[in-house]
PDB file of N, CA and C in Angstrom:
ATOM      1  N   SER C 786     111.578 104.280 -68.485  1.00 51.00           N
ATOM      2  CA  SER C 786     112.990 104.452 -68.572  1.00 51.00           C
ATOM      3  C   SER C 786     113.409 103.446 -69.785  1.00 51.00           C
ATOM      4  N   LEU C 787     114.681 104.538 -70.061  1.00 52.00           N
ATOM      5  CA  LEU C 787     115.268 103.814 -71.374  1.00 52.00           C
ATOM      6  C   LEU C 787     116.439 103.109 -71.262  1.00 52.00           C
ATOM      7  N   PRO C 788     116.704 102.029 -71.806  1.00 57.00           N
ATOM      8  CA  PRO C 788     117.663 100.846 -71.776  1.00 57.00           C
ATOM      9  C   PRO C 788     119.238 102.085 -71.865  1.00 57.00           C
ATOM     10  N   PRO C 789     120.436 101.603 -71.076  1.00 61.00           N
ATOM     11  CA  PRO C 789     121.474 102.548 -71.299  1.00 61.00           C
ATOM     12  C   PRO C 789     122.070 102.455 -72.803  1.00 61.00           C
ATOM     13  N   SER C 790     121.695 101.643 -73.751  1.00 65.00           N
ATOM     14  CA  SER C 790     122.474 101.311 -75.011  1.00 65.00           C
ATOM     15  C   SER C 790     121.592 102.568 -75.811  1.00 65.00           C
ATOM     16  N   ILE C 791     120.604 103.008 -75.697  1.00 59.00           N
ATOM     17  CA  ILE C 791     119.767 103.715 -76.590  1.00 59.00           C
ATOM     18  C   ILE C 791     120.102 105.299 -76.034  1.00 59.00           C
ATOM     19  N   PRO C 792     120.461 106.320 -76.884  1.00 58.00           N
ATOM     20  CA  PRO C 792     120.809 107.387 -76.333  1.00 58.00           C
ATOM     21  C   PRO C 792     119.308 108.371 -76.535  1.00 58.00           C
ATOM     22  N   PRO C 793     119.310 109.040 -75.524  1.00 58.00           N
ATOM     23  CA  PRO C 793     118.110 110.033 -75.660  1.00 58.00           C
ATOM     24  C   PRO C 793     117.643 110.834 -77.066  1.00 58.00           C
ATOM     25  N   ILE C 794     116.272 110.813 -77.491  1.00 57.00           N
ATOM     26  CA  ILE C 794     115.972 111.663 -78.697  1.00 57.00           C
ATOM     27  C   ILE C 794     116.538 112.850 -78.564  1.00 57.00           C
ATOM     28  N   SER C 795     117.125 113.654 -79.459  1.00 54.00           N
ATOM     29  CA  SER C 795     117.046 115.052 -79.627  1.00 54.00           C
ATOM     30  C   SER C 795     116.007 115.898 -80.552  1.00 54.00           C
ATOM     31  N   TRP C 796     115.088 116.337 -80.091  1.00 51.00           N
ATOM     32  CA  TRP C 796     114.391 117.026 -80.823  1.00 51.00           C
ATOM     33  C   TRP C 796     114.681 118.261 -81.820  1.00 51.00           C
ATOM     34  N   PRO C 797     114.891 118.182 -82.852  1.00 51.00           N
ATOM     35  CA  PRO C 797     115.549 119.408 -83.607  1.00 51.00           C
ATOM     36  C   PRO C 797     114.283 120.752 -83.277  1.00 51.00           C
ATOM     37  N   LEU C 798     113.329 120.671 -82.898  1.00 48.00           N
ATOM     38  CA  LEU C 798     112.124 121.910 -83.095  1.00 48.00           C
ATOM     39  C   LEU C 798     112.322 122.337 -81.556  1.00 48.00           C
ATOM     40  N   LEU C 799     113.095 121.608 -80.742  1.00 50.00           N
ATOM     41  CA  LEU C 799     113.467 122.134 -79.277  1.00 50.00           C
ATOM     42  C   LEU C 799     114.373 123.027 -79.252  1.00 50.00           C
ATOM     43  N   SER C 800     115.370 122.525 -80.163  1.00 50.00           N
ATOM     44  CA  SER C 800     116.803 123.540 -80.076  1.00 50.00           C
ATOM     45  C   SER C 800     116.779 124.731 -80.214  1.00 50.00           C
ATOM     46  N   PRO C 801     117.382 125.402 -79.601  1.00 51.00           N
ATOM     47  CA  PRO C 801     117.200 126.813 -79.623  1.00 51.00           C
ATOM     48  C   PRO C 801     117.690 127.814 -81.048  1.00 51.00           C
ATOM     49  N   LEU C 802     118.378 127.051 -81.938  1.00 50.00           N
ATOM     50  CA  LEU C 802     118.534 127.467 -83.156  1.00 50.00           C
ATOM     51  C   LEU C 802     117.210 127.634 -83.805  1.00 50.00           C
ATOM     52  N   HIS C 803     116.456 126.179 -83.822  1.00 50.00           N
ATOM     53  CA  HIS C 803     115.430 125.814 -84.568  1.00 50.00           C
ATOM     54  C   HIS C 803     114.313 126.919 -83.998  1.00 50.00           C
ATOM     55  N   SER C 804     114.309 127.107 -82.830  1.00 51.00           N
ATOM     56  CA  SER C 804     113.143 127.791 -82.005  1.00 51.00           C
ATOM     57  C   SER C 804     113.348 129.502 -82.986  1.00 51.00           C
ATOM     58  N   GLN C 805     114.479 129.659 -82.950  1.00 52.00           N
ATOM     59  CA  GLN C 805     114.623 131.020 -83.287  1.00 52.00           C
ATOM     60  C   GLN C 805     114.490 131.489 -84.689  1.00 52.00           C
ATOM     61  N   SER C 806     114.707 130.086 -85.284  1.00 58.00           N
ATOM     62  CA  SER C 806     114.422 130.397 -86.948  1.00 58.00           C
ATOM     63  C   SER C 806     112.855 130.203 -87.168  1.00 58.00           C
ATOM     64  N   ARG C 807     112.030 130.172 -86.363  1.00 64.00           N
ATOM     65  CA  ARG C 807     110.540 129.687 -86.514  1.00 64.00           C
ATOM     66  C   ARG C 807     109.953 131.389 -86.015  1.00 64.00           C
ATOM     67  N   ASN C 808     110.763 132.003 -85.749  1.00 71.00           N
ATOM     68  CA  ASN C 808     110.452 133.334 -85.191  1.00 71.00           C
ATOM     69  C   ASN C 808     109.487 134.084 -86.541  1.00 71.00           C
ATOM     70  N   PRO C 809     108.158 134.478 -86.039  1.00 70.00           N
ATOM     71  CA  PRO C 809     107.632 135.330 -87.358  1.00 70.00           C
ATOM     72  C   PRO C 809     108.333 136.339 -88.296  1.00 70.00           C
ATOM     73  N   ARG C 810     109.134 137.032 -87.383  1.00 71.00           N
ATOM     74  CA  ARG C 810     109.826 137.980 -88.238  1.00 71.00           C
ATOM     75  C   ARG C 810     110.744 137.703 -88.503  1.00 71.00           C
ATOM     76  N   SER C 811     111.337 136.709 -88.183  1.00 73.00           N
ATOM     77  CA  SER C 811     112.535 136.272 -89.090  1.00 73.00           C
ATOM     78  C   SER C 811     112.192 135.748 -90.531  1.00 73.00           C
ATOM     79  N   LEU C 812     111.016 134.501 -90.283  1.00 70.00           N
ATOM     80  CA  LEU C 812     110.452 133.966 -90.990  1.00 70.00           C
ATOM     81  C   LEU C 812     110.026 135.036 -92.328  1.00 70.00           C
ATOM     82  N   ARG C 813     109.291 136.058 -92.370  1.00 71.00           N
ATOM     83  CA  ARG C 813     108.767 137.309 -93.023  1.00 71.00           C
ATOM     84  C   ARG C 813     110.269 137.870 -93.519  1.00 71.00           C
ATOM     85  N   ARG C 814     111.240 138.102 -92.683  1.00 70.00           N
ATOM     86  CA  ARG C 814     112.341 138.608 -93.836  1.00 70.00           C
ATOM     87  C   ARG C 814     113.240 137.462 -94.598  1.00 70.00           C
ATOM     88  N   ARG C 815     113.051 136.560 -94.372  1.00 69.00           N
ATOM     89  CA  ARG C 815     113.658 135.352 -95.126  1.00 69.00           C
ATOM     90  C   ARG C 815     112.807 135.203 -96.410  1.00 69.00           C
ATOM     91  N   ARG C 816     111.376 135.341 -96.089  1.00 71.00           N
ATOM     92  CA  ARG C 816     110.752 135.159 -97.514  1.00 71.00           C
ATOM     93  C   ARG C 816     110.559 136.392 -98.331  1.00 71.00           C
ATOM     94  N   HIS C 817     110.972 137.647 -97.751  1.00 69.00           N
ATOM     95  CA  HIS C 817     111.144 139.004 -98.569  1.00 69.00           C
ATOM     96  C   HIS C 817     112.324 138.988 -99.321  1.00 69.00           C
ATOM     97  N   LEU C 818     113.557 138.106 -98.554  1.00 70.00           N
ATOM     98  CA  LEU C 818     114.669 137.751 -99.525  1.00 70.00           C
ATOM     99  C   LEU C 818     114.313 136.651-100.303  1.00 70.00           C
ATOM    100  N   ARG C 819     113.797 135.944-100.200  1.00 73.00           N
ATOM    101  CA  ARG C 819     113.621 134.952-101.287  1.00 73.00           C
ATOM    102  C   ARG C 819     112.682 135.442-102.521  1.00 73.00           C
ATOM    103  N   ASN C 820     111.655 136.276-102.448  1.00 74.00           N
ATOM    104  CA  ASN C 820     110.637 136.657-103.031  1.00 74.00           C
ATOM    105  C   ASN C 820     110.538 138.039-102.745  1.00 74.00           C
ATOM    106  N   PRO C 821     111.235 139.273-102.972  1.00 68.00           N
ATOM    107  CA  PRO C 821     110.715 140.578-102.812  1.00 68.00           C
ATOM    108  C   PRO C 821     108.896 140.383-102.881  1.00 68.00           C
ATOM    109  N   PRO C 822     108.593 141.918-102.109  1.00 67.00           N
ATOM    110  CA  PRO C 822     107.376 142.262-102.771  1.00 67.00           C
ATOM    111  C   PRO C 822     107.606 142.940-103.698  1.00 67.00           C
ATOM    112  N   PRO C 823     106.399 143.226-104.703  1.00 68.00           N
ATOM    113  CA  PRO C 823     106.367 144.064-105.992  1.00 68.00           C
ATOM    114  C   PRO C 823     106.235 145.434-105.405  1.00 68.00           C
ATOM    115  N   HIS C 824     106.821 146.302-106.582  1.00 65.00           N
ATOM    116  CA  HIS C 824     106.926 147.581-106.180  1.00 65.00           C
ATOM    117  C   HIS C 824     105.566 148.327-106.651  1.00 65.00           C
ATOM    118  N   ARG C 825     104.781 149.285-106.014  1.00 64.00           N
ATOM    119  CA  ARG C 825     103.807 150.002-106.309  1.00 64.00           C
ATOM    120  C   ARG C 825     104.194 150.554-107.710  1.00 64.00           C
ATOM    121  N   ASP C 826     103.313 150.979-108.555  1.00 63.00           N
ATOM    122  CA  ASP C 826     103.597 151.618-109.892  1.00 63.00           C
ATOM    123  C   ASP C 826     104.064 153.137-109.542  1.00 63.00           C
ATOM    124  N   ASP C 827     103.116 153.558-108.658  1.00 66.00           N
ATOM    125  CA  ASP C 827     103.450 154.926-107.896  1.00 66.00           C
ATOM    126  C   ASP C 827     104.452 155.032-107.276  1.00 66.00           C
ATOM    127  N   THR C 828     105.295 154.428-106.678  1.00 64.00           N
ATOM    128  CA  THR C 828     106.735 154.359-106.136  1.00 64.00           C
ATOM    129  C   THR C 828     107.657 154.310-106.861  1.00 64.00           C
ATOM    130  N   VAL C 829     107.579 153.746-107.726  1.00 62.00           N
ATOM    131  CA  VAL C 829     108.609 153.483-109.284  1.00 62.00           C
ATOM    132  C   VAL C 829     108.527 155.041-109.974  1.00 62.00           C
ATOM    133  N   SER C 830     107.204 155.303-110.057  1.00 69.00           N
ATOM    134  CA  SER C 830     107.459 156.280-111.101  1.00 69.00           C
ATOM    135  C   SER C 830     107.670 157.929-110.100  1.00 69.00           C
ATOM    136  N   THR C 831     107.739 157.615-108.836  1.00 72.00           N
ATOM    137  CA  THR C 831     108.091 158.868-108.246  1.00 72.00           C
ATOM    138  C   THR C 831     109.341 158.795-108.048  1.00 72.00           C
ATOM    139  N   ARG C 832     110.155 157.660-107.735  1.00 70.00           N
ATOM    140  CA  ARG C 832     111.620 157.655-108.091  1.00 70.00           C
ATOM    141  C   ARG C 832     111.871 158.183-109.341  1.00 70.00           C
ATOM    142  N   ALA C 833     111.070 157.927-110.649  1.00 70.00           N
ATOM    143  CA  ALA C 833     111.756 158.041-111.836  1.00 70.00           C
ATOM    144  C   ALA C 833     111.793 160.039-111.971  1.00 70.00           C
ATOM    145  N   CYS C 834     110.613 160.440-111.494  1.00 77.00           N
ATOM    146  CA  CYS C 834     110.678 161.846-110.989  1.00 77.00           C
ATOM    147  C   CYS C 834     111.378 162.428-110.548  1.00 77.00           C
ATOM    148  N   ALA C 835     111.764 162.212-109.447  1.00 78.00           N
ATOM    149  CA  ALA C 835     112.587 162.664-108.430  1.00 78.00           C
ATOM    150  C   ALA C 835     114.337 162.397-109.132  1.00 78.00           C
ATOM    151  N   LEU C 836     114.605 161.373-110.152  1.00 79.00           N
ATOM    152  CA  LEU C 836     115.372 161.686-110.749  1.00 79.00           C
ATOM    153  C   LEU C 836     115.715 162.524-112.544  1.00 79.00           C
ATOM    154  N   LEU C 837     114.650 162.925-112.501  1.00 81.00           N
ATOM    155  CA  LEU C 837     114.614 163.883-113.718  1.00 81.00           C
ATOM    156  C   LEU C 837     115.481 165.216-113.302  1.00 81.00           C
ATOM    157  N   PRO C 838     115.252 165.980-112.508  1.00 84.00           N
ATOM    158  CA  PRO C 838     115.950 167.008-112.426  1.00 84.00           C
ATOM    159  C   PRO C 838     117.467 166.617-112.129  1.00 84.00           C
ATOM    160  N   LEU C 839     117.914 165.463-111.746  1.00 83.00           N
ATOM    161  CA  LEU C 839     119.259 165.199-111.636  1.00 83.00           C
ATOM    162  C   LEU C 839     120.052 164.804-112.798  1.00 83.00           C
ATOM    163  N   ARG C 840     119.037 164.127-113.697  1.00 84.00           N
ATOM    164  CA  ARG C 840     119.630 163.669-114.938  1.00 84.00           C
ATOM    165  C   ARG C 840     119.666 165.183-116.177  1.00 84.00           C
ATOM    166  N   ARG C 841     118.784 166.040-115.648  1.00 88.00           N
ATOM    167  CA  ARG C 841     118.722 167.263-116.288  1.00 88.00           C
ATOM    168  C   ARG C 841     119.842 168.106-115.934  1.00 88.00           C
ATOM    169  N   ARG C 842     120.351 168.119-114.764  1.00 87.00           N
ATOM    170  CA  ARG C 842     121.077 168.779-114.377  1.00 87.00           C
ATOM    171  C   ARG C 842     122.976 168.292-114.777  1.00 87.00           C
ATOM    172  N   LYS C 843     122.658 166.551-114.941  1.00 88.00           N
ATOM    173  CA  LYS C 843     124.141 166.035-115.384  1.00 88.00           C
ATOM    174  C   LYS C 843     124.236 166.712-116.567  1.00 88.00           C
ATOM    175  N   ALA C 844     123.042 166.589-117.742  1.00 89.00           N
ATOM    176  CA  ALA C 844     122.999 166.686-119.099  1.00 89.00           C
ATOM    177  C   ALA C 844     123.533 168.141-119.291  1.00 89.00           C
ATOM    178  N   LEU C 845     123.172 169.323-118.538  1.00 88.00           N
ATOM    179  CA  LEU C 845     123.623 170.585-118.557  1.00 88.00           C
ATOM    180  C   LEU C 845     125.195 170.606-118.468  1.00 88.00           C
ATOM    181  N   GLN C 846     125.324 169.966-117.223  1.00 89.00           N
ATOM    182  CA  GLN C 846     126.918 170.231-116.834  1.00 89.00           C
ATOM    183  C   GLN C 846     127.564 169.127-117.925  1.00 89.00           C
ATOM    184  N   ALA C 847     127.524 168.321-118.595  1.00 90.00           N
ATOM    185  CA  ALA C 847     127.659 167.671-119.567  1.00 90.00           C
ATOM    186  C   ALA C 847     128.140 168.792-120.958  1.00 90.00           C
ATOM    187  N   GLU C 848     127.081 169.332-121.402  1.00 89.00           N
ATOM    188  CA  GLU C 848     127.057 170.508-122.311  1.00 89.00           C
ATOM    189  C   GLU C 848     128.055 171.590-121.997  1.00 89.00           C
ATOM    190  N   GLN C 849     127.834 171.839-120.659  1.00 89.00           N
ATOM    191  CA  GLN C 849     128.831 172.904-120.275  1.00 89.00           C
ATOM    192  C   GLN C 849     130.522 172.395-120.288  1.00 89.00           C
ATOM    193  N   GLY C 850     130.539 171.665-119.895  1.00 90.00           N
ATOM    194  CA  GLY C 850     131.943 170.647-120.065  1.00 90.00           C
ATOM    195  C   GLY C 850     132.226 170.646-121.635  1.00 90.00           C
ATOM    196  N   LYS C 851     131.519 170.228-122.249  1.00 92.00           N
ATOM    197  CA  LYS C 851     131.977 170.061-123.965  1.00 92.00           C
ATOM    198  C   LYS C 851     132.144 171.546-124.599  1.00 92.00           C
ATOM    199  N   ALA C 852     131.205 172.594-124.358  1.00 90.00           N
ATOM    200  CA  ALA C 852     131.727 173.577-124.641  1.00 90.00           C
ATOM    201  C   ALA C 852     133.100 174.488-124.229  1.00 90.00           C
ATOM    202  N   ASP C 853     133.242 173.962-122.681  1.00 92.00           N
ATOM    203  CA  ASP C 853     134.550 174.569-122.496  1.00 92.00           C
ATOM    204  C   ASP C 853     135.571 173.440-123.087  1.00 92.00           C
ATOM    205  N   MET C 854     135.593 172.293-123.256  1.00 94.00           N
ATOM    206  CA  MET C 854     136.537 171.603-123.932  1.00 94.00           C
ATOM    207  C   MET C 854     136.735 171.906-125.335  1.00 94.00           C
ATOM    208  N   GLU C 855     135.923 172.321-126.284  1.00 94.00           N
ATOM    209  CA  GLU C 855     136.035 172.807-127.263  1.00 94.00           C
ATOM    210  C   GLU C 855     136.744 174.105-127.556  1.00 94.00           C
ATOM    211  N   ALA C 856     136.454 175.182-126.397  1.00 95.00           N
ATOM    212  CA  ALA C 856     137.138 176.388-126.284  1.00 95.00           C
ATOM    213  C   ALA C 856     138.622 176.443-126.057  1.00 95.00           C
ATOM    214  N   ARG C 857     138.667 175.305-124.918  1.00 96.00           N
ATOM    215  CA  ARG C 857     140.154 174.831-124.799  1.00 96.00           C
ATOM    216  C   ARG C 857     140.993 174.086-126.243  1.00 96.00           C
ATOM    217  N   ILE C 858     140.359 173.270-126.972  1.00 97.00           N
ATOM    218  CA  ILE C 858     140.782 172.988-128.211  1.00 97.00           C
ATOM    219  C   ILE C 858     141.450 173.828-128.686  1.00 97.00           C
ATOM    220  N   LYS C 859     140.471 175.007-129.475  1.00 97.00           N
ATOM    221  CA  LYS C 859     140.701 175.978-130.365  1.00 97.00           C
ATOM    222  C   LYS C 859     141.939 176.718-129.623  1.00 97.00           C
ATOM    223  N   GLN C 860     142.131 177.004-128.502  1.00 97.00           N
ATOM    224  CA  GLN C 860     143.262 177.603-127.995  1.00 97.00           C
ATOM    225  C   GLN C 860     144.163 176.976-127.767  1.00 97.00           C
ATOM    226  N   LEU C 861     144.230 175.601-127.749  1.00 97.00           N
ATOM    227  CA  LEU C 861     145.864 174.779-127.700  1.00 97.00           C
ATOM    228  C   LEU C 861     146.114 175.059-129.154  1.00 97.00           C
ATOM    229  N   GLU C 862     144.772 174.694-130.113  1.00 97.00           N
ATOM    230  CA  GLU C 862     145.328 174.674-131.933  1.00 97.00           C
ATOM    231  C   GLU C 862     146.232 175.955-132.202  1.00 97.00           C
ATOM    232  N   GLY C 863     145.798 177.084-131.619  1.00 97.00           N
ATOM    233  CA  GLY C 863     146.478 178.425-131.940  1.00 97.00           C
ATOM    234  C   GLY C 863     147.609 178.275-131.011  1.00 97.00           C
ATOM    235  N   GLU C 864     147.920 178.048-129.981  1.00 98.00           N
ATOM    236  CA  GLU C 864     149.018 177.938-129.317  1.00 98.00           C
ATOM    237  C   GLU C 864     150.358 177.273-130.208  1.00 98.00           C
ATOM    238  N   LYS C 865     149.732 176.119-130.842  1.00 98.00           N
ATOM    239  CA  LYS C 865     150.464 174.979-131.589  1.00 98.00           C
ATOM    240  C   LYS C 865     150.806 175.874-132.886  1.00 98.00           C
ATOM    241  N   LYS C 866     149.913 176.526-133.534  1.00 98.00           N
ATOM    242  CA  LYS C 866     150.717 177.293-134.558  1.00 98.00           C
ATOM    243  C   LYS C 866     151.296 178.292-134.420  1.00 98.00           C
ATOM    244  N   GLU C 867     151.110 178.831-133.419  1.00 98.00           N
ATOM    245  CA  GLU C 867     152.345 180.025-133.092  1.00 98.00           C
ATOM    246  C   GLU C 867     153.548 179.142-132.854  1.00 98.00           C
ATOM    247  N   LEU C 868     153.740 178.176-132.089  1.00 98.00           N
ATOM    248  CA  LEU C 868     154.863 177.423-131.861  1.00 98.00           C
ATOM    249  C   LEU C 868     155.586 176.792-133.124  1.00 98.00           C
ATOM    250  N   GLU C 869     154.803 176.571-134.038  1.00 98.00           N
ATOM    251  CA  GLU C 869     155.190 176.036-135.165  1.00 98.00           C
ATOM    252  C   GLU C 869     155.820 177.386-136.155  1.00 98.00           C
ATOM    253  N   ARG C 870     155.397 178.447-135.877  1.00 98.00           N
ATOM    254  CA  ARG C 870     155.555 179.366-136.540  1.00 98.00           C
ATOM    255  C   ARG C 870     157.151 179.695-135.845  1.00 98.00           C
ATOM    256  N   GLN C 871     157.034 179.767-134.438  1.00 98.00           N
ATOM    257  CA  GLN C 871     158.477 179.944-133.983  1.00 98.00           C
ATOM    258  C   GLN C 871     159.474 178.905-134.407  1.00 98.00           C
ATOM    259  N   VAL C 872     159.459 177.949-134.501  1.00 98.00           N
ATOM    260  CA  VAL C 872     160.122 176.586-135.077  1.00 98.00           C
ATOM    261  C   VAL C 872     160.723 177.028-136.441  1.00 98.00           C
ATOM    262  N   GLN C 873     159.584 177.563-137.033  1.00 97.00           N
ATOM    263  CA  GLN C 873     160.188 177.606-138.846  1.00 97.00           C
ATOM    264  C   GLN C 873     160.936 178.677-138.374  1.00 97.00           C
ATOM    265  N   GLU C 874     160.732 179.977-137.760  1.00 98.00           N
ATOM    266  CA  GLU C 874     161.906 181.034-137.914  1.00 98.00           C
ATOM    267  C   GLU C 874     163.024 180.557-137.309  1.00 98.00           C
ATOM    268  N   LEU C 875     163.332 179.712-136.408  1.00 97.00           N
ATOM    269  CA  LEU C 875     164.365 179.665-136.087  1.00 97.00           C
ATOM    270  C   LEU C 875     165.211 178.535-136.798  1.00 97.00           C
ATOM    271  N   LYS C 876     164.775 177.771-137.527  1.00 97.00           N
ATOM    272  CA  LYS C 876     165.074 176.764-138.438  1.00 97.00           C
ATOM    273  C   LYS C 876     165.713 177.697-139.744  1.00 97.00           C
ATOM    274  N   ALA C 877     165.201 178.633-139.950  1.00 97.00           N
ATOM    275  CA  ALA C 877     165.678 179.385-140.866  1.00 97.00           C
ATOM    276  C   ALA C 877     166.754 180.475-140.365  1.00 97.00           C
ATOM    277  N   LYS C 878     166.818 181.022-139.297  1.00 97.00           N
ATOM    278  CA  LYS C 878     168.084 181.742-138.750  1.00 97.00           C
ATOM    279  C   LYS C 878     168.999 180.615-138.439  1.00 97.00           C
ATOM    280  N   ALA C 879     168.852 179.410-138.157  1.00 96.00           N
ATOM    281  CA  ALA C 879     170.006 178.188-137.969  1.00 96.00           C
ATOM    282  C   ALA C 879     170.690 177.886-139.583  1.00 96.00           C
ATOM    283  N   GLU C 880     169.747 178.087-140.439  1.00 95.00           N
ATOM    284  CA  GLU C 880     170.098 177.673-141.962  1.00 95.00           C
ATOM    285  C   GLU C 880     171.081 178.953-142.185  1.00 95.00           C
ATOM    286  N   ALA C 881     170.504 180.284-142.029  1.00 94.00           N
ATOM    287  CA  ALA C 881     171.385 181.241-142.387  1.00 94.00           C
ATOM    288  C   ALA C 881     172.610 181.499-142.046  1.00 94.00           C
ATOM    289  N   ILE C 882     172.800 180.855-140.557  1.00 94.00           N
ATOM    290  CA  ILE C 882     174.061 181.145-139.519  1.00 94.00           C
ATOM    291  C   ILE C 882     174.984 180.073-140.540  1.00 94.00           C
ATOM    292  N   GLU C 883     174.566 178.768-140.428  1.00 93.00           N
ATOM    293  CA  GLU C 883     174.906 177.464-141.240  1.00 93.00           C
ATOM    294  C   GLU C 883     175.839 178.022-142.745  1.00 93.00           C
ATOM    295  N   LYS C 884     174.955 178.641-143.301  1.00 92.00           N
ATOM    296  CA  LYS C 884     175.495 179.115-144.879  1.00 92.00           C
ATOM    297  C   LYS C 884     176.862 180.306-144.372  1.00 92.00           C
ATOM    298  N   ARG C 885     176.524 181.321-143.754  1.00 90.00           N
ATOM    299  CA  ARG C 885     177.300 182.368-143.170  1.00 90.00           C
ATOM    300  C   ARG C 885     178.645 181.709-142.746  1.00 90.00           C
ATOM    301  N   GLU C 886     178.591 180.278-141.864  1.00 89.00           N
ATOM    302  CA  GLU C 886     179.621 179.972-141.678  1.00 89.00           C
ATOM    303  C   GLU C 886     180.615 179.161-142.749  1.00 89.00           C
ATOM    304  N   GLY C 887     179.715 178.609-143.362  1.00 87.00           N
ATOM    305  CA  GLY C 887     180.203 177.860-144.800  1.00 87.00           C
ATOM    306  C   GLY C 887     180.603 179.101-145.775  1.00 87.00           C
ATOM    307  N   ALA C 888     180.375 179.668-145.698  1.00 85.00           N
ATOM    308  CA  ALA C 888     180.890 181.124-146.606  1.00 85.00           C
ATOM    309  C   ALA C 888     182.001 181.631-146.154  1.00 85.00           C
ATOM    310  N   ARG C 889     182.244 181.635-144.933  1.00 80.00           N
ATOM    311  CA  ARG C 889     183.613 182.108-144.357  1.00 80.00           C
ATOM    312  C   ARG C 889     184.632 180.782-144.622  1.00 80.00           C
ATOM    313  N   ALA C 890     184.387 179.830-144.277  1.00 66.00           N
ATOM    314  CA  ALA C 890     185.376 178.749-144.388  1.00 66.00           C
ATOM    315  C   ALA C 890     185.970 178.387-145.480  1.00 66.00           C
TER     316      ALA C 890
END
């Protein structure tokens, strides 16, 4: 029996938290988190091969989008030229009207 002034020793290995952390599955999980296992080469190449169709599809979409954008730019440039021509016509009409008004006065 211990004297009353000395508290009983608590063993950390016997506490529920420590016994839980010594579980082999959690130890393995912790080990994998710290130092993940290396990927096999065939796994990496399989993933790379799986991404090829996606990359091709994205490249084709980009090309198609580029062609559409170039066509839209040409269309807008044509509209701009037409609007500039209309502005010039209206300016000419306005100047003609101002001259007529100036000649009357």
